[in-house]
Tab-separated table of C-alpha atoms and ligand atoms in Angstrom:
chain	number	residue	atom	x	y	z
A	1	MET	CA	0.000	0.000	0.000
A	2	GLU	CA	1.390	3.350	-0.983
A	3	TYR	CA	0.694	6.500	0.958
A	4	ASP	CA	1.171	10.192	0.245
A	5	LEU	CA	1.910	11.088	3.844
A	6	ILE	CA	2.300	9.518	7.278
A	7	ILE	CA	1.883	11.399	10.536
A	8	LYS	CA	3.919	9.482	13.090
A	9	GLY	CA	3.930	9.146	16.833
A	10	GLY	CA	1.511	11.894	17.830
A	11	LYS	CA	-1.187	11.768	20.489
A	12	VAL	CA	-4.091	11.144	18.153
A	13	VAL	CA	-7.462	12.346	19.431
A	14	PHE	CA	-10.347	10.012	18.563
A	15	ALA	CA	-13.991	10.294	19.622
A	16	ASN	CA	-13.492	8.594	22.978
A	17	GLU	CA	-9.781	8.194	23.513
A	18	VAL	CA	-6.313	9.505	22.814
A	19	LYS	CA	-3.795	7.008	21.400
A	20	GLU	CA	-0.216	7.233	20.206
A	21	VAL	CA	-0.611	5.839	16.705
A	22	ASP	CA	0.358	6.622	13.121
A	23	LEU	CA	-2.015	8.004	10.518
A	24	ALA	CA	-1.532	7.338	6.814
A	25	ILE	CA	-3.034	9.542	4.123
A	26	LYS	CA	-3.680	8.841	0.468
A	27	ASP	CA	-5.547	11.003	-2.070
A	28	GLY	CA	-6.810	13.356	0.617
A	29	LYS	CA	-8.286	10.632	2.826
A	30	ILE	CA	-7.134	8.908	5.982
A	31	THR	CA	-6.425	5.390	4.732
A	32	ALA	CA	-4.759	3.657	7.666
A	33	ILE	CA	-4.470	4.039	11.432
A	34	ALA	CA	-2.062	1.707	13.222
A	35	ASP	CA	0.565	1.467	15.950
A	36	SER	CA	3.341	1.674	13.394
A	37	ILE	CA	2.906	2.168	9.680
A	38	GLN	CA	5.741	1.228	7.270
A	39	SER	CA	7.043	4.516	6.010
A	40	ASP	CA	9.774	3.652	3.479
A	41	GLY	CA	9.955	6.309	0.823
A	42	VAL	CA	6.885	8.153	2.110
A	43	ASN	CA	6.760	11.733	3.328
A	44	VAL	CA	6.716	11.493	7.132
A	45	ILE	CA	5.710	14.110	9.675
A	46	ASP	CA	7.103	13.465	13.146
A	47	ALA	CA	4.329	14.465	15.560
A	48	ALA	CA	5.966	13.183	18.766
A	49	GLY	CA	4.791	15.191	21.777
A	50	GLN	CA	2.009	16.882	19.828
A	51	TYR	CA	-1.714	16.342	19.678
A	52	VAL	CA	-3.027	15.216	16.304
A	53	MET	CA	-6.636	16.299	16.009
A	54	PRO	CA	-9.310	16.790	13.385
A	55	GLY	CA	-9.175	20.371	12.162
A	56	MET	CA	-11.753	22.727	13.562
A	57	ILE	CA	-15.012	23.165	11.682
A	58	ASP	CA	-15.880	26.750	12.439
A	59	ALA	CA	-19.650	26.781	11.995
A	60	HIS	CA	-19.935	30.548	12.393
A	61	ALA	CA	-17.823	32.949	10.341
A	62	HIS	CA	-18.542	36.119	8.364
A	63	LEU	CA	-16.091	36.496	5.486
A	64	CYS	CA	-18.132	39.324	3.920
A	65	GLU	CA	-17.506	38.413	0.259
A	66	PRO	CA	-18.876	39.304	-2.225
A	67	GLY	CA	-19.782	42.914	-1.628
A	68	ARG	CA	-17.790	43.774	1.465
A	69	THR	CA	-14.444	42.215	0.637
A	70	GLU	CA	-12.809	45.338	2.042
A	71	TRP	CA	-13.990	44.101	5.462
A	72	GLU	CA	-12.315	40.661	5.091
A	73	GLY	CA	-12.766	38.384	2.041
A	74	PHE	CA	-12.162	34.691	1.346
A	75	VAL	CA	-8.402	34.913	0.789
A	76	THR	CA	-7.443	36.753	3.975
A	77	GLY	CA	-10.159	35.163	6.108
A	78	THR	CA	-9.237	31.596	5.184
A	79	LYS	CA	-5.518	32.233	5.636
A	80	ALA	CA	-6.350	33.236	9.207
A	81	LEU	CA	-8.588	30.181	9.654
A	82	ALA	CA	-5.882	27.852	8.318
A	83	ALA	CA	-3.232	29.411	10.563
A	84	GLY	CA	-5.591	28.974	13.502
A	85	GLY	CA	-6.190	25.261	12.920
A	86	THR	CA	-9.534	25.447	11.145
A	87	THR	CA	-9.914	23.153	8.134
A	88	SER	CA	-13.543	23.963	7.210
A	89	TYR	CA	-15.875	26.802	8.008
A	90	ILE	CA	-19.481	27.654	7.310
A	91	ASP	CA	-20.015	31.153	5.994
A	92	MET	CA	-22.866	33.258	7.320
A	93	PRO	CA	-25.393	34.797	4.883
A	94	LEU	CA	-24.478	38.261	6.180
A	95	ASN	CA	-22.339	40.570	5.905
A	96	ALA	CA	-21.784	39.831	2.240
A	97	LEU	CA	-23.699	41.955	-0.275
A	98	PRO	CA	-26.115	40.859	-1.484
A	99	ALA	CA	-26.978	38.918	1.670
A	100	THR	CA	-27.385	35.215	0.844
A	101	VAL	CA	-31.181	35.185	0.919
A	102	ASP	CA	-32.132	33.837	-2.523
A	103	GLY	CA	-30.827	31.477	-5.189
A	104	GLU	CA	-29.216	34.213	-7.224
A	105	ALA	CA	-27.236	35.566	-4.275
A	106	LEU	CA	-26.186	32.024	-3.349
A	107	GLN	CA	-24.956	31.374	-6.882
A	108	LEU	CA	-23.030	34.636	-6.815
A	109	LYS	CA	-21.348	33.601	-3.572
A	110	ILE	CA	-20.528	30.122	-4.932
A	111	ASP	CA	-18.972	31.671	-8.058
A	112	THR	CA	-17.089	34.328	-6.104
A	113	ALA	CA	-15.654	31.874	-3.587
A	114	LYS	CA	-14.132	29.584	-6.205
A	115	GLY	CA	-10.338	29.386	-6.062
A	116	LYS	CA	-9.983	31.818	-3.143
A	117	ASN	CA	-10.276	29.598	-0.073
A	118	TYR	CA	-7.362	27.955	1.740
A	119	VAL	CA	-9.731	25.694	3.685
A	120	ASP	CA	-12.965	23.904	2.788
A	121	TYR	CA	-16.249	25.681	3.248
A	122	ALA	CA	-20.008	25.313	3.322
A	123	LEU	CA	-22.647	28.028	3.186
A	124	TYR	CA	-25.732	29.121	5.093
A	125	GLY	CA	-28.742	30.826	3.634
A	126	GLY	CA	-30.545	33.608	5.453
A	127	LEU	CA	-34.087	33.838	6.776
A	128	VAL	CA	-35.328	37.434	6.463
A	129	PRO	CA	-38.851	38.902	6.446
A	130	TRP	CA	-39.116	38.940	2.629
A	131	ASN	CA	-37.645	35.598	1.539
A	132	LEU	CA	-40.133	32.937	2.688
A	133	ASP	CA	-40.561	31.972	-0.974
A	134	ASN	CA	-36.799	31.618	-1.498
A	135	LEU	CA	-36.012	29.137	1.264
A	136	GLU	CA	-36.608	26.130	-0.939
A	137	GLU	CA	-34.261	27.280	-3.719
A	138	LEU	CA	-31.563	28.031	-1.140
A	139	SER	CA	-31.999	24.579	0.337
A	140	ALA	CA	-31.844	22.955	-3.100
A	141	GLY	CA	-28.773	25.065	-3.848
A	142	GLY	CA	-26.894	23.287	-1.091
A	143	VAL	CA	-26.888	25.513	1.985
A	144	VAL	CA	-26.338	23.456	5.133
A	145	GLY	CA	-28.553	25.590	7.363
A	146	PHE	CA	-30.316	28.941	7.670
A	147	LYS	CA	-29.550	31.909	9.881
A	148	CYS	CA	-31.860	34.512	11.356
A	149	PHE	CA	-31.657	37.367	13.834
A	150	MET	CA	-34.244	38.008	16.522
A	151	SER	CA	-32.365	41.166	17.556
A	152	THR	CA	-32.242	44.167	15.261
A	153	CYS	CA	-29.608	44.006	12.537
A	154	GLY	CA	-28.971	45.230	9.002
A	155	SER	CA	-28.491	48.648	7.470
A	156	ASP	CA	-29.981	50.946	4.859
A	157	VAL	CA	-27.612	49.530	2.255
A	158	PRO	CA	-29.609	47.803	-0.527
A	159	ASN	CA	-29.624	43.978	-0.366
A	160	ASP	CA	-28.334	43.915	3.200
A	161	PHE	CA	-29.570	41.408	5.767
A	162	LYS	CA	-32.443	42.085	8.166
A	163	ASN	CA	-33.808	40.550	11.353
A	164	VAL	CA	-37.047	38.566	11.348
A	165	ASP	CA	-40.289	39.673	12.977
A	166	ASP	CA	-42.322	37.089	14.880
A	167	TYR	CA	-44.450	36.322	11.829
A	168	SER	CA	-41.548	35.610	9.498
A	169	LEU	CA	-39.765	33.664	12.233
A	170	TYR	CA	-42.827	31.460	12.717
A	171	MET	CA	-43.530	31.013	8.991
A	172	GLY	CA	-39.828	30.472	8.240
A	173	MET	CA	-39.604	27.789	10.907
A	174	LYS	CA	-42.629	26.016	9.461
A	175	LYS	CA	-41.018	25.988	6.035
A	176	LEU	CA	-37.600	24.879	7.315
A	177	ALA	CA	-39.234	22.058	9.285
A	178	GLU	CA	-40.629	20.797	5.968
A	179	LEU	CA	-37.227	21.144	4.309
A	180	GLY	CA	-35.525	19.411	7.243
A	181	LYS	CA	-32.969	22.215	7.632
A	182	VAL	CA	-31.560	23.653	10.843
A	183	LEU	CA	-32.342	27.269	11.732
A	184	LEU	CA	-29.491	29.131	13.430
A	185	ILE	CA	-30.807	31.859	15.697
A	186	HIS	CA	-29.230	34.988	17.106
A	187	ALA	CA	-31.396	35.256	20.207
A	188	GLU	CA	-31.817	38.650	21.857
A	189	ASN	CA	-35.064	40.528	22.483
A	190	ALA	CA	-35.128	43.270	19.825
A	191	PRO	CA	-37.560	45.884	21.266
A	192	ILE	CA	-35.999	45.825	24.726
A	193	THR	CA	-32.359	45.965	23.622
A	194	ASP	CA	-33.177	48.647	21.029
A	195	HIS	CA	-35.016	50.856	23.494
A	196	MET	CA	-32.558	50.372	26.328
A	197	GLY	CA	-29.779	51.343	23.916
A	198	GLN	CA	-31.619	54.443	22.714
A	199	GLU	CA	-32.287	55.481	26.296
A	200	MET	CA	-28.616	55.084	27.231
A	201	VAL	CA	-27.541	57.243	24.291
A	202	ARG	CA	-30.212	59.854	25.147
A	203	GLN	CA	-28.716	60.095	28.629
A	204	GLY	CA	-25.216	60.453	27.197
A	205	LYS	CA	-24.177	57.057	28.521
A	206	THR	CA	-22.065	55.607	25.705
A	207	THR	CA	-19.226	53.653	27.337
A	208	ALA	CA	-18.493	49.936	26.974
A	209	LEU	CA	-20.218	49.123	30.261
A	210	ASP	CA	-23.269	51.202	29.259
A	211	TYR	CA	-23.482	49.140	26.092
A	212	VAL	CA	-23.264	45.918	28.131
A	213	ALA	CA	-25.977	47.187	30.496
A	214	SER	CA	-28.302	47.885	27.559
A	215	ARG	CA	-28.364	44.181	26.644
A	216	PRO	CA	-28.917	42.373	29.960
A	217	ALA	CA	-28.836	38.598	30.279
A	218	PHE	CA	-32.608	38.228	30.499
A	219	THR	CA	-33.026	39.637	26.964
A	220	GLU	CA	-31.083	36.626	25.673
A	221	VAL	CA	-32.962	34.149	27.861
A	222	ASP	CA	-36.330	35.594	26.811
A	223	ALA	CA	-35.546	35.260	23.107
A	224	VAL	CA	-34.237	31.714	23.590
A	225	LYS	CA	-37.439	30.682	25.383
A	226	ARG	CA	-39.625	32.194	22.682
A	227	ALA	CA	-37.636	30.585	19.865
A	228	LEU	CA	-37.793	27.225	21.623
A	229	TYR	CA	-41.549	27.549	21.878
A	230	PHE	CA	-41.836	28.432	18.169
A	231	GLY	CA	-39.619	25.434	17.490
A	232	LYS	CA	-41.909	23.196	19.495
A	233	VAL	CA	-44.966	24.447	17.632
A	234	THR	CA	-43.390	24.136	14.168
A	235	GLY	CA	-41.035	21.164	14.590
A	236	CYS	CA	-38.127	23.217	13.253
A	237	LYS	CA	-34.590	22.120	14.206
A	238	ILE	CA	-32.798	24.932	16.019
A	239	HIS	CA	-29.176	25.846	16.622
A	240	PHE	CA	-28.556	28.778	18.973
A	241	VAL	CA	-25.490	30.815	18.042
A	242	HIS	CA	-23.101	32.519	20.483
A	243	ILE	CA	-25.029	31.922	23.708
A	244	SER	CA	-23.581	34.069	26.476
A	245	THR	CA	-25.553	33.165	29.614
A	246	ALA	CA	-25.858	30.028	31.724
A	247	GLU	CA	-29.608	30.497	32.120
A	248	ALA	CA	-30.105	30.345	28.335
A	249	VAL	CA	-28.069	27.131	28.278
A	250	GLU	CA	-30.340	25.705	30.995
A	251	GLU	CA	-33.454	26.474	28.924
A	252	ILE	CA	-31.886	24.811	25.897
A	253	THR	CA	-30.835	21.741	27.902
A	254	LYS	CA	-34.347	21.450	29.329
A	255	ALA	CA	-35.927	21.615	25.856
A	256	ARG	CA	-33.500	19.008	24.564
A	257	ASN	CA	-34.306	16.709	27.475
A	258	GLU	CA	-37.957	17.074	26.537
A	259	GLY	CA	-37.137	15.807	23.057
A	260	GLN	CA	-36.658	18.991	21.054
A	261	ASP	CA	-34.014	18.953	18.282
A	262	VAL	CA	-31.819	21.824	19.462
A	263	THR	CA	-28.084	22.504	19.696
A	264	VAL	CA	-26.037	25.380	21.068
A	265	GLU	CA	-22.685	27.064	20.486
A	266	SER	CA	-20.619	29.701	22.192
A	267	CYS	CA	-17.431	31.518	21.213
A	268	PRO	CA	-13.981	31.939	22.758
A	269	HIS	CA	-14.580	35.598	23.648
A	270	TYR	CA	-17.412	34.783	26.056
A	271	PHE	CA	-15.030	32.508	27.985
A	272	THR	CA	-11.897	34.633	27.838
A	273	ILE	CA	-12.915	38.305	27.998
A	274	THR	CA	-15.134	39.853	30.671
A	275	ALA	CA	-17.193	43.052	30.446
A	276	ASN	CA	-14.594	44.853	32.538
A	277	GLN	CA	-11.835	43.715	30.207
A	278	PHE	CA	-13.984	44.948	27.291
A	279	ALA	CA	-14.008	48.357	28.973
A	280	GLU	CA	-10.186	48.292	28.974
A	281	LEU	CA	-9.725	46.788	25.497
A	282	GLY	CA	-12.290	49.099	23.892
A	283	PRO	CA	-14.015	48.674	20.501
A	284	VAL	CA	-12.079	45.519	19.459
A	285	ALA	CA	-14.093	43.612	22.061
A	286	LYS	CA	-17.551	44.913	21.177
A	287	CYS	CA	-19.996	42.200	20.162
A	288	SER	CA	-23.598	41.210	20.652
A	289	PRO	CA	-24.747	39.621	22.838
A	290	PRO	CA	-22.191	41.569	24.864
A	291	LEU	CA	-19.393	40.153	26.994
A	292	ARG	CA	-20.621	39.378	30.512
A	293	ASP	CA	-19.255	39.945	34.010
A	294	GLU	CA	-16.893	37.604	35.879
A	295	VAL	CA	-19.696	35.767	37.689
A	296	GLU	CA	-21.648	35.023	34.507
A	297	GLN	CA	-18.461	33.976	32.715
A	298	GLU	CA	-17.650	31.472	35.431
A	299	LYS	CA	-21.164	30.032	35.179
A	300	LEU	CA	-20.695	29.692	31.431
A	301	TRP	CA	-17.436	27.808	32.029
A	302	GLN	CA	-19.313	25.412	34.308
A	303	LYS	CA	-21.772	24.720	31.485
A	304	LEU	CA	-18.927	24.016	29.096
A	305	ILE	CA	-17.208	21.721	31.602
A	306	GLU	CA	-20.506	19.871	32.138
A	307	GLY	CA	-20.662	19.273	28.385
A	308	LYS	CA	-23.711	21.454	27.763
A	309	PHE	CA	-22.227	23.222	24.719
A	310	ASP	CA	-22.310	21.344	21.432
A	311	MET	CA	-19.930	23.612	19.591
A	312	LEU	CA	-17.322	26.301	19.834
A	313	THR	CA	-17.295	28.746	16.930
A	314	SER	CA	-15.493	32.012	16.251
A	315	ASP	CA	-18.317	34.321	15.153
A	316	HIS	CA	-15.440	35.962	13.282
A	317	SER	CA	-17.027	39.277	12.362
A	318	PRO	CA	-14.337	41.538	10.944
A	319	CYS	CA	-14.399	45.145	9.794
A	320	PRO	CA	-11.985	47.939	8.822
A	321	PHE	CA	-10.232	49.965	11.536
A	322	GLU	CA	-12.302	53.070	10.883
A	323	MET	CA	-15.500	51.201	11.789
A	324	LYS	CA	-14.037	50.344	15.178
A	325	TYR	CA	-12.523	53.695	16.049
A	326	SER	CA	-14.857	56.639	15.660
A	327	ALA	CA	-14.096	60.141	16.817
A	328	THR	CA	-17.072	60.152	19.183
A	329	ASN	CA	-16.009	56.975	21.008
A	330	ASN	CA	-19.690	56.158	21.305
A	331	MET	CA	-19.762	52.410	21.890
A	332	PHE	CA	-23.284	52.210	20.468
A	333	GLU	CA	-22.136	53.533	17.080
A	334	ILE	CA	-19.074	51.325	16.701
A	335	TRP	CA	-19.278	48.134	14.635
A	336	GLY	CA	-20.105	45.178	16.838
A	337	GLY	CA	-18.110	42.111	15.894
A	338	ILE	CA	-14.934	40.429	17.047
A	339	THR	CA	-12.043	39.576	14.754
A	340	GLY	CA	-10.817	36.332	16.255
A	341	CYS	CA	-10.899	33.235	14.054
A	342	GLN	CA	-7.127	32.783	14.020
A	343	ASN	CA	-7.204	32.036	17.751
A	344	ASN	CA	-10.149	29.671	18.143
A	345	VAL	CA	-8.251	26.458	18.669
A	346	ASP	CA	-5.161	27.522	20.565
A	347	LEU	CA	-6.921	29.912	22.928
A	348	MET	CA	-9.653	27.468	23.917
A	349	PHE	CA	-7.284	24.464	24.044
A	350	ASP	CA	-5.179	26.481	26.475
A	351	GLU	CA	-8.091	27.711	28.598
A	352	ALA	CA	-10.259	24.571	28.537
A	353	VAL	CA	-7.908	21.592	28.152
A	354	LEU	CA	-4.675	22.855	29.710
A	355	LYS	CA	-6.049	25.131	32.448
A	356	ARG	CA	-9.440	23.588	33.313
A	357	ASN	CA	-8.794	19.925	32.511
A	358	VAL	CA	-11.610	19.581	29.991
A	359	PRO	CA	-10.931	16.211	28.312
A	360	VAL	CA	-9.307	16.734	24.921
A	361	THR	CA	-11.931	14.356	23.458
A	362	ASP	CA	-14.690	16.750	24.649
A	363	PHE	CA	-12.789	19.649	23.134
A	364	VAL	CA	-12.538	17.902	19.765
A	365	ARG	CA	-16.233	17.030	19.856
A	366	MET	CA	-17.026	20.734	20.255
A	367	ILE	CA	-14.698	22.002	17.533
A	368	ALA	CA	-15.076	19.220	14.956
A	369	ALA	CA	-17.310	16.161	15.428
A	370	ASN	CA	-20.488	17.958	16.518
A	371	PRO	CA	-20.501	20.689	13.842
A	372	ALA	CA	-19.790	18.030	11.179
A	373	GLN	CA	-22.708	15.979	12.401
A	374	ARG	CA	-25.145	18.852	12.865
A	375	PHE	CA	-24.539	20.329	9.423
A	376	ASN	CA	-24.045	17.046	7.552
A	377	LEU	CA	-20.399	17.476	6.597
A	378	THR	CA	-20.163	13.713	6.722
A	379	ASN	CA	-16.605	13.320	5.404
A	380	LYS	CA	-15.295	15.578	8.117
A	381	GLY	CA	-14.963	16.100	11.853
A	382	GLU	CA	-13.266	12.866	12.899
A	383	LEU	CA	-9.962	11.036	12.493
A	384	ALA	CA	-11.110	7.733	11.014
A	385	VAL	CA	-10.350	5.643	7.942
A	386	ASP	CA	-12.070	7.015	4.804
A	387	LYS	CA	-12.660	10.461	6.342
A	388	ASP	CA	-11.079	13.543	4.787
A	389	ALA	CA	-7.529	14.073	6.053
A	390	ASP	CA	-8.393	17.412	7.684
A	391	ILE	CA	-5.807	17.302	10.428
A	392	ILE	CA	-4.052	19.712	12.756
A	393	LEU	CA	-1.043	19.346	15.017
A	394	VAL	CA	-1.140	21.168	18.329
A	395	ASP	CA	1.978	21.495	20.462
A	396	PRO	CA	0.862	21.751	24.112
A	397	THR	CA	4.257	23.012	25.254
A	398	GLN	CA	4.846	25.893	22.832
A	399	SER	CA	3.785	29.129	24.400
A	400	TYR	CA	3.651	32.330	22.330
A	401	VAL	CA	2.342	35.874	22.360
A	402	VAL	CA	-0.294	36.876	19.773
A	403	LYS	CA	1.294	39.563	17.594
A	404	LYS	CA	-0.522	41.916	15.299
A	405	GLU	CA	1.915	41.332	12.437
A	406	GLU	CA	1.317	37.561	12.563
A	407	LEU	CA	-2.431	37.889	12.014
A	408	TYR	CA	-3.607	37.117	8.488
A	409	TYR	CA	-6.798	39.187	8.690
A	410	ARG	CA	-7.289	41.974	6.192
A	411	HIS	CA	-7.478	44.334	9.172
A	412	GLN	CA	-5.098	43.318	11.919
A	413	HIS	CA	-7.071	44.159	14.998
A	414	SER	CA	-8.164	41.587	17.552
A	415	PRO	CA	-8.830	41.540	21.298
A	416	TYR	CA	-6.262	38.737	21.599
A	417	ILE	CA	-3.234	40.777	20.499
A	418	GLY	CA	-0.710	40.732	23.328
A	419	ARG	CA	-2.194	37.654	24.999
A	420	THR	CA	0.090	34.726	25.885
A	421	ILE	CA	-1.277	31.396	24.694
A	422	ASN	CA	0.287	28.234	26.121
A	423	CYS	CA	0.014	25.985	23.089
A	424	ARG	CA	0.341	26.370	19.356
A	425	VAL	CA	-1.104	25.025	16.136
A	426	THR	CA	2.004	23.907	14.256
A	427	LYS	CA	0.531	22.372	11.099
A	428	THR	CA	-2.819	22.390	9.309
A	429	PHE	CA	-3.718	19.871	6.599
A	430	VAL	CA	-6.814	20.165	4.406
A	431	ARG	CA	-7.560	16.827	2.681
A	432	GLY	CA	-3.928	15.870	3.176
A	433	ASN	CA	-2.550	19.132	1.764
A	434	LEU	CA	-0.369	21.161	4.092
A	435	VAL	CA	-1.877	24.663	4.128
A	436	PHE	CA	-0.155	26.087	7.215
A	437	ASP	CA	3.133	25.440	8.943
A	438	VAL	CA	4.167	27.432	11.992
A	439	ASN	CA	7.645	28.047	10.567
A	440	GLU	CA	6.670	28.723	6.960
A	441	GLY	CA	3.274	30.367	7.363
A	442	ILE	CA	0.607	29.762	4.731
A	443	VAL	CA	1.758	27.135	2.238
A	444	GLY	CA	0.653	26.616	-1.357
A	445	GLU	CA	-2.450	27.689	-3.231
A	446	PRO	CA	-6.037	28.182	-2.061
A	447	ILE	CA	-7.228	24.566	-2.461
A	448	GLY	CA	-10.419	24.889	-0.405
A	449	GLU	CA	-13.576	23.408	-1.889
A	450	LEU	CA	-17.261	23.906	-1.348
A	451	VAL	CA	-18.720	20.901	0.454
A	452	THR	CA	-22.108	19.814	1.613
A	453	SER	CA	-23.788	16.611	2.737
A	454	ASN	CA	-20.991	14.215	1.902
A	455	LYS	CA	-20.378	15.483	-1.606
A	456	LYS	CA	-18.818	18.330	-3.446
A	457	LEU	CA	-21.568	20.685	-4.440
A	458	GLU	CA	-22.109	21.204	-8.116
A	459	PRO	CA	-23.949	24.441	-8.755
A	460	VAL	CA	-27.556	23.493	-9.448
A	461	MET	CA	-28.838	26.842	-10.577
A	462	ALA	CA	-27.981	28.095	-14.021
F	1	ZN	ZN1	-22.233	36.133	13.657
């Protein structure tokens, strides 16, 4: 048996155990796993002392192309993902222009993405108040899920995204239940957060902590409860994005125990940056739902340790410098979104596995196996024979400081600049191709492919 590559002697992370074995790769697939694989004449990577894990599947990223490539774009965004140990991501239907809310916009995104991605990718469609008749064509076009906002979002720019009202949320859920697709929900109560924000601004209260206070925890919990109820009525599968409070997690766990098909993610920033640290860091750490206080953050950690989170995602939501730093310093006016996808894996491996003893198998379930399963990326998410060789090496002893000049983002701002991380992604392979090496940086061409439901997606719309 001939192989293209053998990864030797690493601590290989499987679904339920970690074993020191060799992995052999041929034609982009894992073809053998054994204690010792004959390696004469084959390219060998010595992984001794390192963890060998499935690459992260980042199920929540905004690469903003087409239409807002000046915010990020496929080339820069996927370089950052590759350098951070992500081998596939799922792109959100916003903040590209047009938003991905009909077949034509989806086709445009598929065409635009071709040849620009360093890692594999899948796409979401959007659910907005005016596209109930377009959900079917998006589904047929290969999106792996749909995203909606219960909080206010969007802009006056033509073809931008917009939040649902209760009617379109209900009708959209009915339709998606028929199509068998998952609805991803940004859950915050729109009228309350809008009005509390307006009232803060009216009173001249525009600091980071004022912004946090305008979106209290109960506004997330309320929206989660309402969405769960709509889900129960319609039978729609739900995935809650970036949940920031333990009480929301409890509601989701309860619904799941009662038989509802619901999953939940959170993001590194909710576990690693508090509201007070946001006040010090400034606009780079603005996001919604907002970062919470120390007590809430600790409760969220407990939920993660108890295994209540299905996924970790980046919610990478980049923008140019000038959208983060306005002359007024009004935190309500500044773009809300954290640039962070290059530090998903290392930051959370450090904080969860190294510092809080979360089993590395649990960690890998959250970054790879669960997102693959939820969004039907069936060739991915696991180190097993016949799966795609989407593999990362993580050195648990290499500590480093995040430096601005080492970030691949189009705009090199991030709340993690200056932070010491006690492990490092040293290599990233996408279908057996080395795309990142810690000493060489990004390697080769953008070989990323569009994937969905166990097959490469051929465009279905002319
Ligand atoms: Zn997002």
